[in-house]
Short mmCIF file of C-alpha atoms in Angstrom, two decimals:
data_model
loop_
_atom_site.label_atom_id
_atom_site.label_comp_id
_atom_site.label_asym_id
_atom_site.label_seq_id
_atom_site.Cartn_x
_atom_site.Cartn_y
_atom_site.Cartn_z
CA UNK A 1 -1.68 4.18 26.26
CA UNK A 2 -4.77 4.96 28.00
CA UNK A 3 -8.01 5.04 25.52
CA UNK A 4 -10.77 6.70 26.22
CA UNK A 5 -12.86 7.16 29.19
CA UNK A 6 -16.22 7.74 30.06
CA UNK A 7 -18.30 8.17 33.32
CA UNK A 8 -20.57 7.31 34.98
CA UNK A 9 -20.70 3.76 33.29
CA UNK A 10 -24.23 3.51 34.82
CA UNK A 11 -26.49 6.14 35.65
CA UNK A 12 -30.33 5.65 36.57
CA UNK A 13 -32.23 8.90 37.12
CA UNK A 14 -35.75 9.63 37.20
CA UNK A 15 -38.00 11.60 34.49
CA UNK A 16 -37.72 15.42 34.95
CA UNK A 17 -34.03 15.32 36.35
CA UNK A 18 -31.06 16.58 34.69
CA UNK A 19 -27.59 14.29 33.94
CA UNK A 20 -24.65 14.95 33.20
CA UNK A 21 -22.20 12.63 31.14
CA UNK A 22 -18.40 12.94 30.92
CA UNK A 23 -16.12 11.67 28.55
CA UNK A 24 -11.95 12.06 28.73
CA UNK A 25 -10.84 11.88 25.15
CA UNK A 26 -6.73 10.19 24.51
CA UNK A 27 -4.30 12.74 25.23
CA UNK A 28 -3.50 14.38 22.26
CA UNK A 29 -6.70 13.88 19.65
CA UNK A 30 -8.36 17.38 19.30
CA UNK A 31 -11.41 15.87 17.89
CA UNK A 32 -13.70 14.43 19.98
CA UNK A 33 -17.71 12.94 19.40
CA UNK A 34 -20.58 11.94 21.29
CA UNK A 35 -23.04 9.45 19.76
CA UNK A 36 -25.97 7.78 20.83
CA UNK A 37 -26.86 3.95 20.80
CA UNK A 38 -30.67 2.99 21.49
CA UNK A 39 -32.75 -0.12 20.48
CA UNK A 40 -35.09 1.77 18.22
CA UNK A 41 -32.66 4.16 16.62
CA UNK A 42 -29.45 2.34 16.67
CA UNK A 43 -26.21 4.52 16.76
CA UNK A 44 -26.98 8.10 16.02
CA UNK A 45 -24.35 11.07 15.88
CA UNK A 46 -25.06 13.97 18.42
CA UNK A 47 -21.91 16.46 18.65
CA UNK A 48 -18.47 16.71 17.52
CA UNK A 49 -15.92 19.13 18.50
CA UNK A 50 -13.01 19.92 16.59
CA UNK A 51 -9.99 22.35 18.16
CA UNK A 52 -11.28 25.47 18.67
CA UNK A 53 -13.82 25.35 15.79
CA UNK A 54 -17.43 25.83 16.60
CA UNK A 55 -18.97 22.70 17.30
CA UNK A 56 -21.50 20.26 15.08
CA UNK A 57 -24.57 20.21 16.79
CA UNK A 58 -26.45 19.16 13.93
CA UNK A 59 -27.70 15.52 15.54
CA UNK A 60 -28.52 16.96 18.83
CA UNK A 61 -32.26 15.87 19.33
CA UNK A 62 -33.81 18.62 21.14
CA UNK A 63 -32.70 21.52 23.13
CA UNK A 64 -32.28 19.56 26.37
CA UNK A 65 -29.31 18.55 25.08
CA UNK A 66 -26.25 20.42 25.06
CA UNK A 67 -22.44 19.74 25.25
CA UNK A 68 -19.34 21.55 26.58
CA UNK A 69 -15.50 20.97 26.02
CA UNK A 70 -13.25 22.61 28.61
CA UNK A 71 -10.34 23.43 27.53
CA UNK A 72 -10.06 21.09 24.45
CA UNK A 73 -10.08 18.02 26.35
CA UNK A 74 -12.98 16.64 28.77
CA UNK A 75 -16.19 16.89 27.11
CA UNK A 76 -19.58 17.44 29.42
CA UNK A 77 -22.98 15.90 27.83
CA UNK A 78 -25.72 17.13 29.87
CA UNK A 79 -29.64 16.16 29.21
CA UNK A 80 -32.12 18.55 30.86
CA UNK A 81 -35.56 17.48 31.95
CA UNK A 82 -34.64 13.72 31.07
CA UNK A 83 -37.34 11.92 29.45
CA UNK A 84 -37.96 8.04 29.12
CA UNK A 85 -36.67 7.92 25.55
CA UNK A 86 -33.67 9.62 26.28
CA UNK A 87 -32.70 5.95 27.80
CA UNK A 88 -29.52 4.74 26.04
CA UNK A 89 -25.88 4.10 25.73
CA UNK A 90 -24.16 7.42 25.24
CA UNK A 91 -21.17 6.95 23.53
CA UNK A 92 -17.66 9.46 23.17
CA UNK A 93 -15.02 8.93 20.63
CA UNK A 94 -12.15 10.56 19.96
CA UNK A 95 -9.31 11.10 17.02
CA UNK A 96 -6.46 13.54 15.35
CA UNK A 97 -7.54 16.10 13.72
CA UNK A 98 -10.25 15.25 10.75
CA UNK A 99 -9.88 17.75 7.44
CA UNK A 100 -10.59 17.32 3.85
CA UNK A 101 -9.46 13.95 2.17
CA UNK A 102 -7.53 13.11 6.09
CA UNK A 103 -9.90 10.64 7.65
CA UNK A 104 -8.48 9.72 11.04
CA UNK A 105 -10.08 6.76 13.32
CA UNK A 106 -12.36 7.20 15.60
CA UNK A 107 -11.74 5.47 18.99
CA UNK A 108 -14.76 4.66 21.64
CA UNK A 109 -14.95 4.70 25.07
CA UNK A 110 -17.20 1.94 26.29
CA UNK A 111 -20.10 4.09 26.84
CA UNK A 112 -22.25 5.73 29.94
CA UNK A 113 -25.83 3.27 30.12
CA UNK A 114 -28.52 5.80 30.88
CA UNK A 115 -32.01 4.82 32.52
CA UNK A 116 -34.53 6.96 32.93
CA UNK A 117 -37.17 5.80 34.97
CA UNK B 1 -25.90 12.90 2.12
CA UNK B 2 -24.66 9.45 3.18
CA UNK B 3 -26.08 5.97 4.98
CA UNK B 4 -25.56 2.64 5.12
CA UNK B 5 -27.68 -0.52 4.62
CA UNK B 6 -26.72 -4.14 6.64
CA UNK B 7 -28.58 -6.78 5.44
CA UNK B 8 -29.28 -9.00 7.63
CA UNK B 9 -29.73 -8.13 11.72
CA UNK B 10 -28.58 -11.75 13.21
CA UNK B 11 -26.21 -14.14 11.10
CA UNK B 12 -25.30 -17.28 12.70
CA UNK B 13 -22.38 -19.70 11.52
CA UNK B 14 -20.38 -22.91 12.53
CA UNK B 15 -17.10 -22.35 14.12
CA UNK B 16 -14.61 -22.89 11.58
CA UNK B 17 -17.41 -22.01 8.65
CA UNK B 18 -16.86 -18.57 6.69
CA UNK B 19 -18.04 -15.42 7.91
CA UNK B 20 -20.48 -12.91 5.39
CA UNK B 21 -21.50 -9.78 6.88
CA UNK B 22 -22.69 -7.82 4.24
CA UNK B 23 -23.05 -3.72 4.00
CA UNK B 24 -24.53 -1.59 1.28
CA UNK B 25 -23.71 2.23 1.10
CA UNK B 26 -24.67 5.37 -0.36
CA UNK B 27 -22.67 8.34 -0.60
CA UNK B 28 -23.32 11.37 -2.13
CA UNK B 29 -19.18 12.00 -1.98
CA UNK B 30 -16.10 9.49 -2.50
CA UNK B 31 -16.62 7.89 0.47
CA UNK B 32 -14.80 6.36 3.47
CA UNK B 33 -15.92 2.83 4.63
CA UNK B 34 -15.32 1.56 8.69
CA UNK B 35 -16.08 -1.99 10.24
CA UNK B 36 -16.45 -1.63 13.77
CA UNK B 37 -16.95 -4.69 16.29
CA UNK B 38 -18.88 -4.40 19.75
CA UNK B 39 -18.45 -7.41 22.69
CA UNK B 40 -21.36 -7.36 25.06
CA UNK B 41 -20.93 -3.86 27.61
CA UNK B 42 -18.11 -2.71 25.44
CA UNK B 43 -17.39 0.15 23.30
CA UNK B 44 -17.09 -0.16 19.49
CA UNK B 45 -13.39 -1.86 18.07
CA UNK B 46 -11.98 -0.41 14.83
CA UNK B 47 -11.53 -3.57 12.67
CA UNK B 48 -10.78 -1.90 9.43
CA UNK B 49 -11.33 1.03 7.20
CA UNK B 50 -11.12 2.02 3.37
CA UNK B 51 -9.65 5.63 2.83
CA UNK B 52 -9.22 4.98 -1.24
CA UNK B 53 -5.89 3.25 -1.08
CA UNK B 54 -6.46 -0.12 -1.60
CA UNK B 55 -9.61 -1.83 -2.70
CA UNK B 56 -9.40 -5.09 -0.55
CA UNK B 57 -8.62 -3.69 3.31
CA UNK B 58 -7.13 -6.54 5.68
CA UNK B 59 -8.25 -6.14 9.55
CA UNK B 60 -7.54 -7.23 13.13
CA UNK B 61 -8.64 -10.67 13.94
CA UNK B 62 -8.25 -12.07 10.51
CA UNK B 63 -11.14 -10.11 9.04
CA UNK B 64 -10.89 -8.24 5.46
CA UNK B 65 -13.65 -5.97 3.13
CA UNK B 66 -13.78 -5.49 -0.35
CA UNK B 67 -14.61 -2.06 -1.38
CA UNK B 68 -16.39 -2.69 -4.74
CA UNK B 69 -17.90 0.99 -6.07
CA UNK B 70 -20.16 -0.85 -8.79
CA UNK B 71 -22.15 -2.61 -5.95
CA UNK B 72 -21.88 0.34 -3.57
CA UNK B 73 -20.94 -2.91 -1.60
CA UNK B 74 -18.32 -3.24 1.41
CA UNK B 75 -18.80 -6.79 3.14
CA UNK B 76 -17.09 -7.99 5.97
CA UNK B 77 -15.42 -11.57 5.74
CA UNK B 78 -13.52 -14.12 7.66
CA UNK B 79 -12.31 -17.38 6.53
CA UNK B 80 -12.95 -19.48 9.52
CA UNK B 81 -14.78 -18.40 12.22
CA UNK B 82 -13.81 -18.26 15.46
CA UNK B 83 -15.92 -18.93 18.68
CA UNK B 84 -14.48 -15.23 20.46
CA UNK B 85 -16.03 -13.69 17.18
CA UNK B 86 -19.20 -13.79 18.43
CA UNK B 87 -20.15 -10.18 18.79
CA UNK B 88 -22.31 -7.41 16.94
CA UNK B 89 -20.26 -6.18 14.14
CA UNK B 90 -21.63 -2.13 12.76
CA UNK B 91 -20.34 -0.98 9.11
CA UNK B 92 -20.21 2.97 8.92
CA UNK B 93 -19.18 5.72 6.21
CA UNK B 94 -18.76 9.24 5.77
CA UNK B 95 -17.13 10.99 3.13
CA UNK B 96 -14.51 13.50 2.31
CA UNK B 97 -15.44 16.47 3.93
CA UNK B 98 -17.55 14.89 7.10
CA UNK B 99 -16.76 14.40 9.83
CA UNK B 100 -19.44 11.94 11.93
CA UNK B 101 -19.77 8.44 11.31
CA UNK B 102 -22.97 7.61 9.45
CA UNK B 103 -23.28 3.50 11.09
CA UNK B 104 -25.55 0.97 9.76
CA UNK B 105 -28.04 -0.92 11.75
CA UNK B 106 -25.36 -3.66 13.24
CA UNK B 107 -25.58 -7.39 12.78
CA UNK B 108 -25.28 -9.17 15.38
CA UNK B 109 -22.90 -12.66 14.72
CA UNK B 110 -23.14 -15.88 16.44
CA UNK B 111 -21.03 -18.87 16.53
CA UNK B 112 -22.26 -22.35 16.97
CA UNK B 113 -19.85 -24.59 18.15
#
């Protein structure tokens, strides 16, 4: 079946503007996870929804970030006011439902390459 | 509080040779160990995972891990290595309880033919 999606694959942008980043999680998992990759600070964990539940914001970097789920399926990333460090691979993953001692696997999409200029 | 250690950023073998990627952890709970693989412009690959069940964990691509609690160790091997293995490989753990993946530093694996 279809895994998961991200887009843009690229995006360049210029210091000040905002972006937006969209992942499409596989049909089905209700949790879902954005994570960073960068050169300096290697793969960091951002957000992670799960169902309805409020979401884990705790490795969100700064209040320019934020994150939306619609309807318990596409996810939104959006970076205010980019900055030059904000330049990275965003990654989204996605899995069943994660409780307790049930550890399901997280699956990637293959990233959105953001390059702020 | 968890994180993991990979010793070692760039490991380079002969094809055919074994394959030793090694990863340290520290959990604060029992925890749950991942090896994930990334090709160039690719997402990250689940190669394996340890959930408690069994202490030696068999992957795709002929990789396994040892889980070995005394040595908060969990090192990646492969008999003979292959020249598609060539990739950067990430070990990552969370614990009962968490959620996010806590990943390690990667170590990026080279073949020489």
């Amino acid at each position: 079946g279809a895994g998961v999606s991200q887009s843009p694959s690229n995006k360049v942008t210029e210091k000040g503007k905002d972006v937006e980043l969209r992942c499409d999680p596989i049909s089905g998992h209700t949790a879902l996870y954005w994570y960073r990759q960068s050169l300096g600070q290697g793969l960091e964990f951002l957000i992670y929804f799960q169902g309805n539940s409020a979401p884990d914001k705790s490795g969100l970097p700064s209040d320019r970030f934020s994150a939306e789920r619609t309807g318990g399926s596409v996810s939104t990333l959006t970076i205010q006011r980019t900055q030059q460090e904000d330049s990275a691979v965003y990654l989204c993953a996605s899995s069943l439902a994660t409780s307790g001692r049930i550890q399901e696997t997280q699956y990637f999409g293959p990233g959105t390459r953001l390059l702020v200029l | 509080a968890q994180s993991v250690t990979q010793l070692g950023s760039h490991v380079s073998v002969s094809e055919g040779a074994l394959v030793l990627l090694r990863c340290n952890y520290s959990s604060s709970v029992p925890p749950y160990l991942f090896w994930y693989v990334q090709y160039p412009n690719q997402g990250l690959q689940l190669l394996l995972k340890y959930t408690s069940a069994a202490t030696l964990v068999k992957g795709i691509n002929g990789f396994e891990a040892e889980f070995k609690k005394s040595e908060t160790s969990f090192h990646l091997t492969k008999p003979s290595a292959h020249m598609s293995d060539a990739a950067e490989y990430f070990c990552a753990v969370n614990g009962w309880g968490a959620q996010k993946l806590v990943f390690g530093q990667g170590t990026r694996l080279t073949i020489n033919p």
